[in-house]
mmCIF file of C-alpha atoms in Angstrom:
data_model
loop_
_atom_site.group_PDB
_atom_site.id
_atom_site.type_symbol
_atom_site.label_atom_id
_atom_site.label_comp_id
_atom_site.label_asym_id
_atom_site.label_seq_id
_atom_site.Cartn_x
_atom_site.Cartn_y
_atom_site.Cartn_z
ATOM 1 C CA UNK A 10 13.027 20.950 10.373
ATOM 2 C CA UNK A 11 15.663 18.582 11.548
ATOM 3 C CA UNK A 12 14.945 15.045 12.066
ATOM 4 C CA UNK A 13 16.662 15.195 16.649
ATOM 5 C CA UNK A 14 13.741 18.275 16.642
ATOM 6 C CA UNK A 15 10.664 15.725 14.994
ATOM 7 C CA UNK A 16 11.864 12.810 17.496
ATOM 8 C CA UNK A 17 12.082 15.058 20.637
ATOM 9 C CA UNK A 18 7.846 16.282 19.732
ATOM 10 C CA UNK A 19 6.792 13.048 19.410
ATOM 11 C CA UNK A 20 8.292 11.710 22.519
ATOM 12 C CA UNK A 21 7.054 14.889 24.275
ATOM 13 C CA UNK A 22 3.546 14.773 22.515
ATOM 14 C CA UNK A 23 3.355 10.766 23.484
ATOM 15 C CA UNK A 24 4.609 11.359 26.605
ATOM 16 C CA UNK A 25 2.675 14.176 28.399
ATOM 17 C CA UNK A 26 0.747 11.800 30.307
ATOM 18 C CA UNK A 27 2.905 9.501 31.190
ATOM 19 C CA UNK A 28 4.327 8.775 34.863
ATOM 20 C CA UNK A 29 7.991 8.985 33.237
ATOM 21 C CA UNK A 30 9.539 10.716 30.867
ATOM 22 C CA UNK A 31 11.266 9.279 27.794
ATOM 23 C CA UNK A 32 15.322 9.464 28.257
ATOM 24 C CA UNK A 33 16.476 10.226 24.566
ATOM 25 C CA UNK A 34 19.814 10.083 23.088
ATOM 26 C CA UNK A 35 20.738 10.160 19.629
ATOM 27 C CA UNK A 36 24.215 8.960 17.791
ATOM 28 C CA UNK A 37 25.919 9.681 14.178
ATOM 29 C CA UNK A 38 24.410 12.699 11.720
ATOM 30 C CA UNK A 39 20.375 11.693 12.623
ATOM 31 C CA UNK A 40 19.655 15.397 11.233
ATOM 32 C CA UNK A 41 21.800 14.981 7.448
ATOM 33 C CA UNK A 42 21.879 11.146 6.887
ATOM 34 C CA UNK A 43 17.794 9.698 6.740
ATOM 35 C CA UNK A 44 15.614 10.256 4.207
ATOM 36 C CA UNK A 45 12.349 11.471 4.569
ATOM 37 C CA UNK A 46 10.702 8.633 4.108
ATOM 38 C CA UNK A 47 12.564 6.022 6.817
ATOM 39 C CA UNK A 48 12.413 9.313 8.330
ATOM 40 C CA UNK A 49 8.350 9.473 8.300
ATOM 41 C CA UNK A 50 8.178 5.296 9.136
ATOM 42 C CA UNK A 51 10.787 5.890 11.797
ATOM 43 C CA UNK A 52 8.822 8.722 13.743
ATOM 44 C CA UNK A 53 5.311 6.398 13.533
ATOM 45 C CA UNK A 54 7.441 3.933 14.753
ATOM 46 C CA UNK A 55 8.544 5.907 17.462
ATOM 47 C CA UNK A 56 4.716 6.891 18.518
ATOM 48 C CA UNK A 57 3.725 3.720 18.214
ATOM 49 C CA UNK A 58 6.199 2.617 21.060
ATOM 50 C CA UNK A 59 5.972 5.000 23.715
ATOM 51 C CA UNK A 60 2.053 4.224 23.056
ATOM 52 C CA UNK A 61 2.222 0.880 24.136
ATOM 53 C CA UNK A 62 5.488 1.660 26.794
ATOM 54 C CA UNK A 63 2.905 4.126 28.680
ATOM 55 C CA UNK A 64 -0.231 1.838 28.241
ATOM 56 C CA UNK A 65 1.010 -1.255 28.796
ATOM 57 C CA UNK A 66 4.227 -1.292 30.481
ATOM 58 C CA UNK A 67 3.809 0.490 34.022
ATOM 59 C CA UNK A 68 7.611 1.460 33.022
ATOM 60 C CA UNK A 69 10.117 3.965 35.597
ATOM 61 C CA UNK A 70 11.953 4.927 32.828
ATOM 62 C CA UNK A 71 11.774 4.210 29.462
ATOM 63 C CA UNK A 72 14.653 4.995 26.489
ATOM 64 C CA UNK A 73 14.982 5.831 23.087
ATOM 65 C CA UNK A 74 17.867 5.733 20.840
ATOM 66 C CA UNK A 75 18.098 6.390 17.410
ATOM 67 C CA UNK A 76 21.298 5.899 16.044
ATOM 68 C CA UNK A 77 22.419 6.086 12.245
ATOM 69 C CA UNK A 78 25.659 4.587 10.795
ATOM 70 C CA UNK A 79 27.358 4.377 7.108
ATOM 71 C CA UNK A 80 24.761 1.494 6.795
ATOM 72 C CA UNK A 81 22.155 2.156 9.121
ATOM 73 C CA UNK A 82 19.639 3.606 11.077
ATOM 74 C CA UNK A 83 18.147 2.023 13.853
ATOM 75 C CA UNK A 84 15.518 3.160 17.015
ATOM 76 C CA UNK A 85 15.868 1.358 19.791
ATOM 77 C CA UNK A 86 12.645 1.256 22.639
ATOM 78 C CA UNK A 87 13.323 0.360 25.899
ATOM 79 C CA UNK A 88 11.499 0.295 29.387
ATOM 80 C CA UNK A 89 11.832 -1.558 32.181
ATOM 81 C CA UNK A 90 7.694 -2.100 32.848
ATOM 82 C CA UNK A 91 5.582 -5.416 33.445
ATOM 83 C CA UNK A 92 7.080 -6.771 29.837
ATOM 84 C CA UNK A 93 5.023 -9.283 28.058
ATOM 85 C CA UNK A 94 4.459 -12.609 26.747
ATOM 86 C CA UNK A 95 1.833 -13.149 23.564
ATOM 87 C CA UNK A 96 -0.087 -10.097 23.677
ATOM 88 C CA UNK A 97 -3.723 -10.242 22.949
ATOM 89 C CA UNK A 98 -3.747 -8.132 20.230
ATOM 90 C CA UNK A 99 -0.538 -7.416 18.836
ATOM 91 C CA UNK A 100 -1.837 -4.657 15.917
ATOM 92 C CA UNK A 101 0.786 -2.360 16.633
ATOM 93 C CA UNK A 102 4.056 -4.556 17.126
ATOM 94 C CA UNK A 103 2.525 -6.100 13.698
ATOM 95 C CA UNK A 104 2.916 -2.792 12.342
ATOM 96 C CA UNK A 105 6.089 -1.223 13.591
ATOM 97 C CA UNK A 106 7.409 -4.585 11.909
ATOM 98 C CA UNK A 107 5.681 -3.861 8.409
ATOM 99 C CA UNK A 108 7.362 -0.168 8.608
ATOM 100 C CA UNK A 109 10.330 -2.499 8.733
ATOM 101 C CA UNK A 110 9.989 -4.880 5.925
ATOM 102 C CA UNK A 111 8.931 -2.046 3.748
ATOM 103 C CA UNK A 112 12.279 -0.848 4.093
ATOM 104 C CA UNK A 113 14.168 -3.904 3.754
ATOM 105 C CA UNK A 114 14.973 -3.949 7.663
ATOM 106 C CA UNK A 115 13.598 -5.619 10.705
ATOM 107 C CA UNK A 116 12.135 -4.942 13.952
ATOM 108 C CA UNK A 117 13.025 -6.944 16.309
ATOM 109 C CA UNK A 118 10.849 -7.268 19.675
ATOM 110 C CA UNK A 119 12.091 -8.734 22.839
ATOM 111 C CA UNK A 120 10.001 -9.108 25.926
ATOM 112 C CA UNK A 121 9.634 -11.075 28.806
ATOM 113 C CA UNK A 122 6.759 -11.262 32.045
ATOM 114 C CA UNK A 123 8.392 -9.115 34.514
ATOM 115 C CA UNK A 124 11.586 -7.980 32.552
ATOM 116 C CA UNK A 125 10.762 -5.510 30.390
ATOM 117 C CA UNK A 126 10.494 -4.563 26.745
ATOM 118 C CA UNK A 127 12.888 -3.852 23.953
ATOM 119 C CA UNK A 128 12.110 -2.701 20.536
ATOM 120 C CA UNK A 129 14.790 -2.338 18.286
ATOM 121 C CA UNK A 130 13.887 -1.500 14.428
ATOM 122 C CA UNK A 131 16.850 -0.933 11.832
ATOM 123 C CA UNK A 132 16.709 -0.169 8.299
ATOM 124 C CA UNK A 133 19.617 0.352 6.473
ATOM 125 C CA UNK A 134 20.301 3.749 4.720
ATOM 126 C CA UNK A 135 20.432 3.514 1.234
#
């Protein structure tokens, strides 16, 4: 199954009970240029990020963007929810960072109370 289809399936399955349906966008050769080991990590990070947004953010809008360039694969999750300072439990966020580090990439999480959250997970295509 193409990666775009797998991404849409994760979004659909994890957001069935959400008050808001995430908006999804793709850029670049997502189906043709992402190795399976990267795809597996990306799908896990996507699922975790959407789950966190649904449980904690109270967002009215959630956006998912997956873009692929010659050099990198990037997943960006944004929401306009309540945001956070230091989360009481950060195991899911730590897991997202760990998955990026395993592939030599980064996971940057920007959030502030009242300002929503932006997760940028990126790895080299290799």
